[in-house]
Short mmCIF file of C-alpha atoms (C1' of nucleotides) in Angstrom, two decimals:
data_model
loop_
_atom_site.label_atom_id
_atom_site.label_comp_id
_atom_site.label_asym_id
_atom_site.label_seq_id
_atom_site.Cartn_x
_atom_site.Cartn_y
_atom_site.Cartn_z
CA UNK A 202 70.13 -77.29 26.75
CA UNK A 203 71.20 -76.06 23.37
CA UNK A 204 69.65 -75.40 19.93
CA UNK A 205 70.23 -78.71 18.40
CA UNK A 206 69.00 -79.02 14.78
CA UNK A 207 65.98 -81.26 16.01
CA UNK A 208 65.01 -78.59 18.65
CA UNK A 209 65.19 -75.79 16.15
CA UNK A 210 63.12 -77.88 13.79
CA UNK A 211 60.50 -78.48 16.44
CA UNK A 212 60.52 -74.89 17.17
CA UNK A 213 59.87 -73.86 13.58
CA UNK A 214 57.40 -76.36 13.08
CA UNK A 215 55.37 -75.40 16.21
CA UNK A 216 55.88 -71.65 15.65
CA UNK A 217 54.49 -71.92 12.15
CA UNK A 218 51.55 -73.81 13.34
CA UNK A 219 50.78 -70.95 15.59
CA UNK A 220 51.65 -72.49 18.86
CA UNK A 221 52.60 -69.90 21.48
CA UNK A 222 56.14 -69.32 22.69
CA UNK A 223 55.23 -70.73 26.06
CA UNK A 224 53.64 -73.80 24.66
CA UNK A 225 56.79 -74.45 22.52
CA UNK A 226 59.08 -73.94 25.42
CA UNK A 227 57.09 -76.33 27.46
CA UNK A 228 57.21 -78.91 24.75
CA UNK A 229 61.02 -78.63 24.22
CA UNK A 230 61.73 -78.48 27.75
CA UNK A 231 64.75 -76.93 29.26
CA UNK A 232 63.98 -73.44 27.96
CA UNK A 233 61.71 -70.63 28.72
CA UNK A 234 59.47 -68.92 26.49
CA UNK A 235 61.83 -66.10 26.30
CA UNK A 236 64.39 -68.40 25.05
CA UNK A 237 61.92 -69.48 22.39
CA UNK A 238 61.07 -65.94 21.46
CA UNK A 239 64.64 -64.93 21.27
CA UNK A 240 65.38 -67.90 19.07
CA UNK A 241 62.49 -67.20 16.78
CA UNK A 242 63.83 -63.62 16.35
CA UNK A 243 67.35 -64.82 15.71
CA UNK A 244 65.96 -67.22 13.04
CA UNK A 245 64.16 -64.34 11.61
CA UNK A 246 60.75 -65.92 11.55
CA UNK A 247 59.15 -63.55 13.91
CA UNK A 248 56.14 -63.16 11.65
CA UNK A 249 54.44 -66.29 11.34
CA UNK A 250 52.36 -66.02 8.23
CA UNK A 251 54.52 -64.44 5.38
CA UNK A 252 51.61 -62.05 4.80
CA UNK A 253 52.86 -59.34 7.11
CA UNK A 254 53.74 -56.53 5.03
CA UNK A 255 56.20 -54.09 6.57
CA UNK A 256 54.13 -51.95 8.83
CA UNK A 257 55.25 -50.75 12.03
CA UNK A 258 57.24 -47.90 10.78
CA UNK A 259 58.49 -47.54 14.36
CA UNK A 260 56.58 -48.22 17.49
CA UNK A 261 57.25 -46.65 20.80
CA UNK A 262 60.73 -48.09 20.87
CA UNK A 263 60.37 -50.32 23.73
CA UNK A 264 62.86 -49.49 26.47
CA UNK A 265 66.40 -47.97 26.33
CA UNK A 266 67.03 -44.50 24.98
CA UNK A 267 67.44 -44.33 21.35
CA UNK A 268 70.45 -41.99 21.64
CA UNK A 269 70.59 -41.79 17.89
CA UNK A 270 71.67 -39.62 15.29
CA UNK A 271 68.68 -37.41 14.99
CA UNK A 272 70.64 -34.70 13.15
CA UNK A 273 68.37 -31.76 13.30
CA UNK A 274 65.47 -32.47 11.18
CA UNK A 275 63.41 -35.65 11.40
CA UNK A 276 63.11 -35.13 7.73
CA UNK A 277 59.59 -35.84 7.07
CA UNK A 278 58.81 -39.40 6.41
CA UNK A 279 60.79 -40.91 3.62
CA UNK A 280 58.16 -42.41 1.16
CA UNK A 281 56.84 -45.19 3.24
CA UNK A 282 55.39 -47.64 0.98
CA UNK A 283 51.97 -47.94 2.18
CA UNK A 284 50.76 -51.44 1.70
CA UNK A 285 47.28 -51.83 1.19
CA UNK A 286 46.40 -54.64 3.56
CA UNK A 287 43.48 -56.52 2.27
CA UNK A 288 41.57 -57.85 5.25
CA UNK A 289 40.19 -61.08 5.17
CA UNK A 290 36.61 -60.82 4.30
CA UNK A 291 35.32 -60.95 7.80
CA UNK A 292 31.77 -62.32 8.03
CA UNK A 293 29.59 -60.15 10.09
CA UNK A 294 29.05 -62.05 13.40
CA UNK A 295 25.83 -60.98 14.47
CA UNK A 296 23.47 -58.61 12.55
CA UNK A 297 22.73 -57.03 16.03
CA UNK A 298 19.19 -56.30 16.93
CA UNK A 299 18.07 -59.48 15.44
CA UNK A 300 16.54 -61.86 18.11
CA UNK A 301 19.11 -64.48 18.63
CA UNK A 302 18.07 -67.93 18.23
CA UNK A 303 17.94 -69.66 21.52
CA UNK A 304 21.42 -70.53 22.59
CA UNK A 305 21.98 -74.21 23.35
CA UNK A 306 22.40 -72.94 26.82
CA UNK A 307 19.49 -72.19 29.19
CA UNK A 308 16.73 -74.32 27.61
CA UNK A 309 16.40 -77.65 29.03
CA UNK A 310 18.29 -77.60 32.23
CA UNK A 311 17.30 -78.67 35.61
CA UNK A 312 15.64 -75.97 37.64
CA UNK A 313 18.10 -76.52 40.36
CA UNK A 314 21.02 -75.91 38.28
CA UNK A 315 19.24 -73.01 36.58
CA UNK A 316 18.80 -71.46 39.90
CA UNK A 317 22.32 -71.82 40.67
CA UNK A 318 23.22 -70.10 37.46
CA UNK A 319 21.14 -67.22 38.28
CA UNK A 320 23.04 -66.88 41.54
CA UNK A 321 26.41 -67.15 39.93
CA UNK A 322 25.50 -64.51 37.48
CA UNK A 323 24.97 -62.18 40.12
CA UNK A 324 28.49 -62.67 41.30
CA UNK A 325 30.10 -63.16 37.96
CA UNK A 326 33.14 -61.14 37.35
CA UNK A 327 31.86 -59.79 34.13
CA UNK A 328 35.02 -60.18 32.15
CA UNK A 329 35.47 -59.32 28.74
CA UNK A 330 36.54 -61.65 25.84
CA UNK A 331 40.34 -60.58 26.21
CA UNK A 332 40.09 -61.53 29.84
CA UNK A 333 39.36 -65.12 29.19
CA UNK A 334 41.94 -67.47 30.12
CA UNK A 335 42.19 -71.19 30.63
CA UNK A 336 41.20 -70.69 34.18
CA UNK A 337 38.33 -68.34 33.87
CA UNK A 338 34.77 -69.43 33.35
CA UNK A 339 33.82 -68.88 29.67
CA UNK A 340 30.12 -68.95 30.18
CA UNK A 341 28.52 -66.22 28.12
CA UNK A 342 26.02 -64.10 29.70
CA UNK A 343 23.70 -61.66 27.92
CA UNK A 344 23.17 -60.79 24.31
CA UNK A 345 26.30 -60.75 22.30
CA UNK A 346 24.74 -58.11 19.96
CA UNK A 347 24.51 -55.61 22.73
CA UNK A 348 26.80 -54.19 25.32
CA UNK A 349 25.01 -56.24 27.76
CA UNK A 350 27.16 -59.06 27.24
CA UNK A 351 30.14 -60.56 29.22
CA UNK A 352 31.67 -63.75 30.46
CA UNK A 353 31.36 -65.26 33.80
CA UNK A 354 35.04 -65.15 34.54
CA UNK A 355 35.00 -67.09 37.81
CA UNK A 356 37.54 -69.71 38.41
CA UNK A 357 37.05 -72.59 36.34
CA UNK A 358 36.97 -76.22 37.46
CA UNK A 359 40.25 -78.15 36.65
CA UNK A 360 40.14 -79.10 32.96
CA UNK A 361 36.64 -77.73 32.37
CA UNK A 362 35.98 -74.29 30.64
CA UNK A 363 33.38 -73.35 33.15
CA UNK A 364 33.06 -72.65 36.73
CA UNK A 365 31.53 -75.24 38.84
CA UNK A 366 28.01 -73.85 38.56
CA UNK A 367 28.26 -73.46 34.82
CA UNK A 368 29.80 -76.74 34.17
CA UNK A 369 26.62 -78.10 35.99
CA UNK A 370 24.34 -76.63 33.30
CA UNK A 371 26.72 -77.10 30.40
CA UNK A 372 27.50 -80.89 30.82
CA UNK A 373 24.23 -82.52 31.59
CA UNK A 374 23.58 -86.06 31.01
CA UNK A 375 21.19 -86.84 28.35
CA UNK A 376 19.27 -88.84 30.85
CA UNK A 377 18.50 -85.89 32.73
CA UNK A 378 16.42 -83.86 30.27
CA UNK A 379 13.25 -85.72 30.05
CA UNK A 380 10.96 -84.00 32.43
CA UNK A 381 9.56 -81.30 30.14
CA UNK A 382 6.25 -81.85 31.55
CA UNK A 383 4.87 -78.84 29.76
"C1'" DC B 170 46.14 -61.93 37.70
"C1'" DC B 171 46.50 -64.57 33.54
"C1'" DC B 172 48.71 -64.44 29.23
"C1'" DT B 173 51.11 -62.86 24.55
"C1'" DG B 174 55.16 -61.56 21.61
"C1'" DA B 175 59.08 -57.85 21.26
"C1'" DT B 176 63.22 -55.82 22.43
"C1'" DT B 177 67.36 -54.84 24.72
"C1'" DC B 178 71.85 -56.05 26.36
"C1'" DG B 179 75.27 -58.40 29.50
"C1'" DC B 180 77.23 -62.59 29.08
"C1'" DG C 20 74.35 -66.74 19.90
"C1'" DC C 21 71.89 -67.03 24.13
"C1'" DG C 22 68.08 -65.67 27.05
"C1'" DA C 23 66.61 -63.13 31.43
"C1'" DA C 24 64.77 -58.88 32.32
"C1'" DT C 25 61.79 -55.80 30.80
"C1'" DC C 26 58.24 -53.72 28.08
"C1'" DA C 27 53.81 -53.32 25.85
"C1'" DG C 28 49.33 -54.95 25.51
"C1'" DG C 29 45.09 -58.26 25.21
#
DNA sequence: CCCTGATTCGC
DNA sequence: GCGAATCAGG
């Protein structure tokens, strides 16, 4: 496969839409994500938004020995124009400490399912947010405002965001929540 | 282990 | 120009 105008267009489009290289590669077909990334760089659109200043003075140069001039004196930093990056006004997620409103999770679920969940939570992998993938159960456990918070992390059920047990409590037919005989 | 982008370098 | 191999990191 070669980079025809069409394919490049699609690449540009998807890349600017925030699609990942692998997704783009999958969509284009006939190329790997590496090919896509390579192309992206050659096209000079490595940074998706145009908002990336020019940070990265120099990272740990990936591999390969620099073998560069380096006369004798690193000559202290040239005046690196430090761009004041205005961070998006992040909204505080959780005030912390505040009693969280009851999550739409463990409230009106069948006792059996709830019991099962308890079980699962004991064998959960306790993965962190960054460990989440398409095939890890994303069921949150604990209080997000504290350290006592993690995700189930068990193998998800095909197509679902949760493991079998959690799918059970997450997707309950409306018809099944009537027995709140309180 | 899954995935992401970044970089290098032989072709 | 291309992209596999490799790296760095979530």
